[in-house]
Short mmCIF file of N, CA and C in Angstrom, two decimals:
data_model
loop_
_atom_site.label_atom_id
_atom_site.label_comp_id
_atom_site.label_asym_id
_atom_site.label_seq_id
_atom_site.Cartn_x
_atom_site.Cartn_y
_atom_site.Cartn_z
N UNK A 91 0.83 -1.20 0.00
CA UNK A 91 0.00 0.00 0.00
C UNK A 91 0.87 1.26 0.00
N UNK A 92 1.86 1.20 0.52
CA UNK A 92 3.01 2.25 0.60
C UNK A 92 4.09 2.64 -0.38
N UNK A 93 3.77 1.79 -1.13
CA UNK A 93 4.77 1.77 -2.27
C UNK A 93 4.08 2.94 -3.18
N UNK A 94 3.09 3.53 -3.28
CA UNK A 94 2.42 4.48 -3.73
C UNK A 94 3.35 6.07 -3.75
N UNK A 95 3.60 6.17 -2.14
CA UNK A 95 4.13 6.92 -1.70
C UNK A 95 5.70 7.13 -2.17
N UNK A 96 6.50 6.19 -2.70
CA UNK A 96 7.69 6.22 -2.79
C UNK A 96 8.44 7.30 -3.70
N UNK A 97 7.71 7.97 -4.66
CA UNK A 97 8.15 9.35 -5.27
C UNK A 97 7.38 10.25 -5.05
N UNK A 98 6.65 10.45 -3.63
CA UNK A 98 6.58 11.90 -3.00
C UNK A 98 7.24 12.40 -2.69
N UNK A 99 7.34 13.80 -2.50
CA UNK A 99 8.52 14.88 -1.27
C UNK A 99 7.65 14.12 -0.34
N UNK A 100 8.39 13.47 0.48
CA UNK A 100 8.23 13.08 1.96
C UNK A 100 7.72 14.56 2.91
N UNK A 101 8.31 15.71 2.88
CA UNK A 101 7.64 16.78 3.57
C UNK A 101 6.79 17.21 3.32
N UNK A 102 6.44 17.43 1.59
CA UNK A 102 5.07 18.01 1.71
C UNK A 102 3.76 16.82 1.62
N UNK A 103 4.57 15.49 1.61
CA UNK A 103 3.19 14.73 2.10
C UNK A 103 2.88 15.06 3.79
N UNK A 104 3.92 15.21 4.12
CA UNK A 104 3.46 15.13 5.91
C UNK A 104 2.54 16.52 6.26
N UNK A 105 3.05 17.60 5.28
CA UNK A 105 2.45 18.75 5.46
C UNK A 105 0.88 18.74 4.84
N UNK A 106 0.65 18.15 3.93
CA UNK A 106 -0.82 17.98 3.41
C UNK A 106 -1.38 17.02 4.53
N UNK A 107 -0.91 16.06 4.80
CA UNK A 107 -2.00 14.96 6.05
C UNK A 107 -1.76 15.99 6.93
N UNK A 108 -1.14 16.77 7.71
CA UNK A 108 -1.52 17.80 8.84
C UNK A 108 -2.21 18.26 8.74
N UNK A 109 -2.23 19.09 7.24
CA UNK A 109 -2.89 20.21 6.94
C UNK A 109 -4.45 19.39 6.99
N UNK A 110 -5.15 18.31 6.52
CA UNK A 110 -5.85 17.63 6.73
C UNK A 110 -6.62 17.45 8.24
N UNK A 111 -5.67 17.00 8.89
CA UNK A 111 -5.55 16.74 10.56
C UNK A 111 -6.20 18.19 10.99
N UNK A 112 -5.25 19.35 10.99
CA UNK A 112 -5.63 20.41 11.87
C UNK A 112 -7.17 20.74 11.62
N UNK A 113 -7.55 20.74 10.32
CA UNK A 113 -8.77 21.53 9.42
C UNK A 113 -9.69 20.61 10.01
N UNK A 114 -9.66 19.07 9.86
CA UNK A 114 -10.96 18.27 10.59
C UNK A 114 -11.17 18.68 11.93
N UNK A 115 -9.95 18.20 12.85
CA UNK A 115 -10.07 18.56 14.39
C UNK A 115 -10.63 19.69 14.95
N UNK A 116 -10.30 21.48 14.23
CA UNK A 116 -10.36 22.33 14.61
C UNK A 116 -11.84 22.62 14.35
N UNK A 117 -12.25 21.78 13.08
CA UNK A 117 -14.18 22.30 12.70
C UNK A 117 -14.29 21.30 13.88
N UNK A 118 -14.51 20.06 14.42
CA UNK A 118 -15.17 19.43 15.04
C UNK A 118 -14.76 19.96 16.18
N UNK A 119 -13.60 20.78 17.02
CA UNK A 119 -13.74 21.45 18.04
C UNK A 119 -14.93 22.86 17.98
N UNK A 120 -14.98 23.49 16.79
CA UNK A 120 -15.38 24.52 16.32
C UNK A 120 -17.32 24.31 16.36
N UNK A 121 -17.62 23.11 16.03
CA UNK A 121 -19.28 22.78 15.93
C UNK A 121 -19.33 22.79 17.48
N UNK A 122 -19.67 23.03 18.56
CA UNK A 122 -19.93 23.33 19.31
C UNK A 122 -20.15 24.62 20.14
N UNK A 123 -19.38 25.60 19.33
CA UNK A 123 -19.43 27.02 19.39
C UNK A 123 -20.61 27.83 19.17
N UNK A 124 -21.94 27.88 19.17
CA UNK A 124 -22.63 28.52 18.45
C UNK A 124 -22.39 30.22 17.69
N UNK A 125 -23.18 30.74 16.73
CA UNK A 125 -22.56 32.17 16.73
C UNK A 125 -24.01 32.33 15.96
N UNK A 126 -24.05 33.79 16.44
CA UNK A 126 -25.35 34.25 15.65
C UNK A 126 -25.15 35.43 14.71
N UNK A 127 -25.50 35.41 13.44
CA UNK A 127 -25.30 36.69 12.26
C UNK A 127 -26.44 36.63 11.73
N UNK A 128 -26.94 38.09 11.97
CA UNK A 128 -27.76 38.30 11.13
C UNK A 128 -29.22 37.28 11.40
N UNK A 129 -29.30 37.20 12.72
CA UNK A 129 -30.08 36.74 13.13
C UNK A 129 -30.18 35.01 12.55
N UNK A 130 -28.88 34.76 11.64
CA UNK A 130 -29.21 33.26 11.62
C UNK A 130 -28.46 32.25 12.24
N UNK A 131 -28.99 31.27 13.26
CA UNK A 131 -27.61 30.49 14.07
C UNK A 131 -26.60 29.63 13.53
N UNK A 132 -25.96 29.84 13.64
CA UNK A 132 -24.32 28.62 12.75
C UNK A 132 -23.44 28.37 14.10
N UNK A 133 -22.82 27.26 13.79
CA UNK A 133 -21.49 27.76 14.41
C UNK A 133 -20.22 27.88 14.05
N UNK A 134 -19.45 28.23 14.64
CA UNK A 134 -18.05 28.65 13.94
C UNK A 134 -17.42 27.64 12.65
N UNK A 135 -17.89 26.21 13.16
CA UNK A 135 -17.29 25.30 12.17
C UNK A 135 -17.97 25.66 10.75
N UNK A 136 -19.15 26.39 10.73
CA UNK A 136 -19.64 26.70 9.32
C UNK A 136 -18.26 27.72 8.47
N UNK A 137 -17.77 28.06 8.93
CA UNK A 137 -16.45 28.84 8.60
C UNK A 137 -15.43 28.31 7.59
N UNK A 138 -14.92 27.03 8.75
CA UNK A 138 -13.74 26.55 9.02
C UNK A 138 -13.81 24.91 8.39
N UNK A 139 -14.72 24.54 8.18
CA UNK A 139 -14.91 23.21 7.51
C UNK A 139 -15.02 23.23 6.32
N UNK A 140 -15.52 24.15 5.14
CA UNK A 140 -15.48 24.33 3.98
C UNK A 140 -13.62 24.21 3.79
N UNK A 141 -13.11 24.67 4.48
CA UNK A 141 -11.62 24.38 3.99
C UNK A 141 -10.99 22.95 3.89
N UNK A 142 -11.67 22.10 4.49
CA UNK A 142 -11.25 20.78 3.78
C UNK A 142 -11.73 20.46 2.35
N UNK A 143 -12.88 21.28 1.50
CA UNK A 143 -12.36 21.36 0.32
C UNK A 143 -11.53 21.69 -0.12
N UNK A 144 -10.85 22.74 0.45
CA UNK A 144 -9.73 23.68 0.28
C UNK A 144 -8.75 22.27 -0.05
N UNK A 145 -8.40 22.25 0.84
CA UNK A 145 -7.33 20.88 1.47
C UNK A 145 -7.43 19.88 0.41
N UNK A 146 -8.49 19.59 -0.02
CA UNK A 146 -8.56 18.48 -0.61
C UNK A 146 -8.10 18.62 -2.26
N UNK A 147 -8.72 19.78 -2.78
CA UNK A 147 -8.07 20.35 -3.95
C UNK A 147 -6.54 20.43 -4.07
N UNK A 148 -6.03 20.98 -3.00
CA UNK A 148 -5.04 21.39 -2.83
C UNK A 148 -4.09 20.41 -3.03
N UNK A 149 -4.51 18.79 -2.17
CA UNK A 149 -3.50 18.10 -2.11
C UNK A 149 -4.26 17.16 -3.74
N UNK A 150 -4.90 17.03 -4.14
CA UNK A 150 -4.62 16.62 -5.45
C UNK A 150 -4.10 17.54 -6.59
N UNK A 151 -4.02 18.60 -6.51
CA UNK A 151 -3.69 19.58 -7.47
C UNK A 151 -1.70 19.28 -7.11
N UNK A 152 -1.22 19.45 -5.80
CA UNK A 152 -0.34 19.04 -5.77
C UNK A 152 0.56 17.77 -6.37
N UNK A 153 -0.31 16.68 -5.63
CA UNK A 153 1.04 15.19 -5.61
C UNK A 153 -0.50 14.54 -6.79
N UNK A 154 -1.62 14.45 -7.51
CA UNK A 154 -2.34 13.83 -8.03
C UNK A 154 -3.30 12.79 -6.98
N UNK A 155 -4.05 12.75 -8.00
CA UNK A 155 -5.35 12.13 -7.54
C UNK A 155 -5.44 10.74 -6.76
N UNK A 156 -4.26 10.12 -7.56
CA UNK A 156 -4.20 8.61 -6.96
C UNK A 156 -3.79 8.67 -5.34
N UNK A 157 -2.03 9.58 -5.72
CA UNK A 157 -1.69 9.64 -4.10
C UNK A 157 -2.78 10.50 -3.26
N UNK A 158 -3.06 11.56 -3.73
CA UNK A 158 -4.15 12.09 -3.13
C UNK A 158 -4.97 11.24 -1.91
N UNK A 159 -6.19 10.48 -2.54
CA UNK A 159 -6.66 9.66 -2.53
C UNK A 159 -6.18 8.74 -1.18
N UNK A 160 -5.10 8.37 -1.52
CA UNK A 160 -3.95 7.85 -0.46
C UNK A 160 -3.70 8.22 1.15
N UNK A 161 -3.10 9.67 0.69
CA UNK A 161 -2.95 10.51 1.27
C UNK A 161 -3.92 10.99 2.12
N UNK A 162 -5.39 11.19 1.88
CA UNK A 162 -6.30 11.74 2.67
C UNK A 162 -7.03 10.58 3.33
N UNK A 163 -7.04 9.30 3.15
CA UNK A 163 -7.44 7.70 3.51
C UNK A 163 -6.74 7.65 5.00
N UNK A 164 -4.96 8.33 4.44
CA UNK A 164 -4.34 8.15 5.91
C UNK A 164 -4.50 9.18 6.73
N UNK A 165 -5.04 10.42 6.08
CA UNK A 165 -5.27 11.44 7.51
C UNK A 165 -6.64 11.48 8.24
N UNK A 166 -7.42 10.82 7.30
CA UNK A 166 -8.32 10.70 8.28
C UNK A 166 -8.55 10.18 9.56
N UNK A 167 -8.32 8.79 9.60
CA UNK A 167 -7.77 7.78 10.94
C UNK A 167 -7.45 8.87 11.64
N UNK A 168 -6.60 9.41 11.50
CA UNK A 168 -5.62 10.29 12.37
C UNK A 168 -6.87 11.51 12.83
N UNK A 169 -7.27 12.31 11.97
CA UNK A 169 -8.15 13.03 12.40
C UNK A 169 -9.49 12.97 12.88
N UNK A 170 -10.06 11.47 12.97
CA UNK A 170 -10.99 11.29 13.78
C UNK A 170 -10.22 11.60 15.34
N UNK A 171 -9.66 10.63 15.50
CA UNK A 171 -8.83 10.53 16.87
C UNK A 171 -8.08 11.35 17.33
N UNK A 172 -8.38 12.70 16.50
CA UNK A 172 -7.37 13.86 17.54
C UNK A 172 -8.91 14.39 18.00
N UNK A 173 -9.91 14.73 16.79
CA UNK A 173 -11.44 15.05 17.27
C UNK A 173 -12.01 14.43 18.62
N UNK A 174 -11.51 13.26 18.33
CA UNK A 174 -12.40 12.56 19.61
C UNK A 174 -11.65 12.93 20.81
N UNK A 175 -10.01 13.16 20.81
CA UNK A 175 -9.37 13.67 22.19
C UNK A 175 -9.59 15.52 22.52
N UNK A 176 -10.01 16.01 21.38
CA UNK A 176 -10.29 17.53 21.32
C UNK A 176 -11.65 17.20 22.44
N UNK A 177 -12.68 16.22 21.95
CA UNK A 177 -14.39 16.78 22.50
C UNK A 177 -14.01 16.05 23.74
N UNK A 178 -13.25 14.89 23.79
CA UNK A 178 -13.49 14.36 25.64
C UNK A 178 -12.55 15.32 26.25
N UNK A 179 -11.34 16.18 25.86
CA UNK A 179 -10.92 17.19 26.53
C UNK A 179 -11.98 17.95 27.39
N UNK A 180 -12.50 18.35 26.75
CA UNK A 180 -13.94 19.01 27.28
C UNK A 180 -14.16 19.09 28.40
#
């Protein structure tokens, strides 16, 4: 499964799965925030979660679709489980 990986920049893969990592964790810390504009309720993660499209463009526009693909398979794992230590922080 890793053999995929073998002609990436090793740094900017680690920097796209972070970049992945921070953006999930920080909306799922962030949905609990409420905020009111304009009289309509959201919360902050309405902001801050559209940027994992961001992210996601980003890292296929970078390394391609396949590693992509790859690449965001393995940050997820990871970013459930920082979410879940962000909300039992709590």
């Amino acid at each position: 499964m890793f053999n995929i990986f073998k002609d990436v920049d090793r740094s900017m893969l680690t920097k796209l799965v972070l970049l992945h990592i921070i953006v999930i964790v920080v909306s799922n810390a962030l949905v609990s925030i409420p905020v009111e504009i304009l009289g309509v309720k959201l919360t902050w993660a309405a902001f801050t979660f559209p940027l994992v499209i961001l992210a996601t463009d980003l890292t296929v526009r970078l390394i391609g679709k396949g590693i992509a693909r790859a690449t965001i398979a393995a940050a997820y794992p990871l970013a459930i489980l920082g979410s879940i230590a962000v909300v039992l922080d709590r």
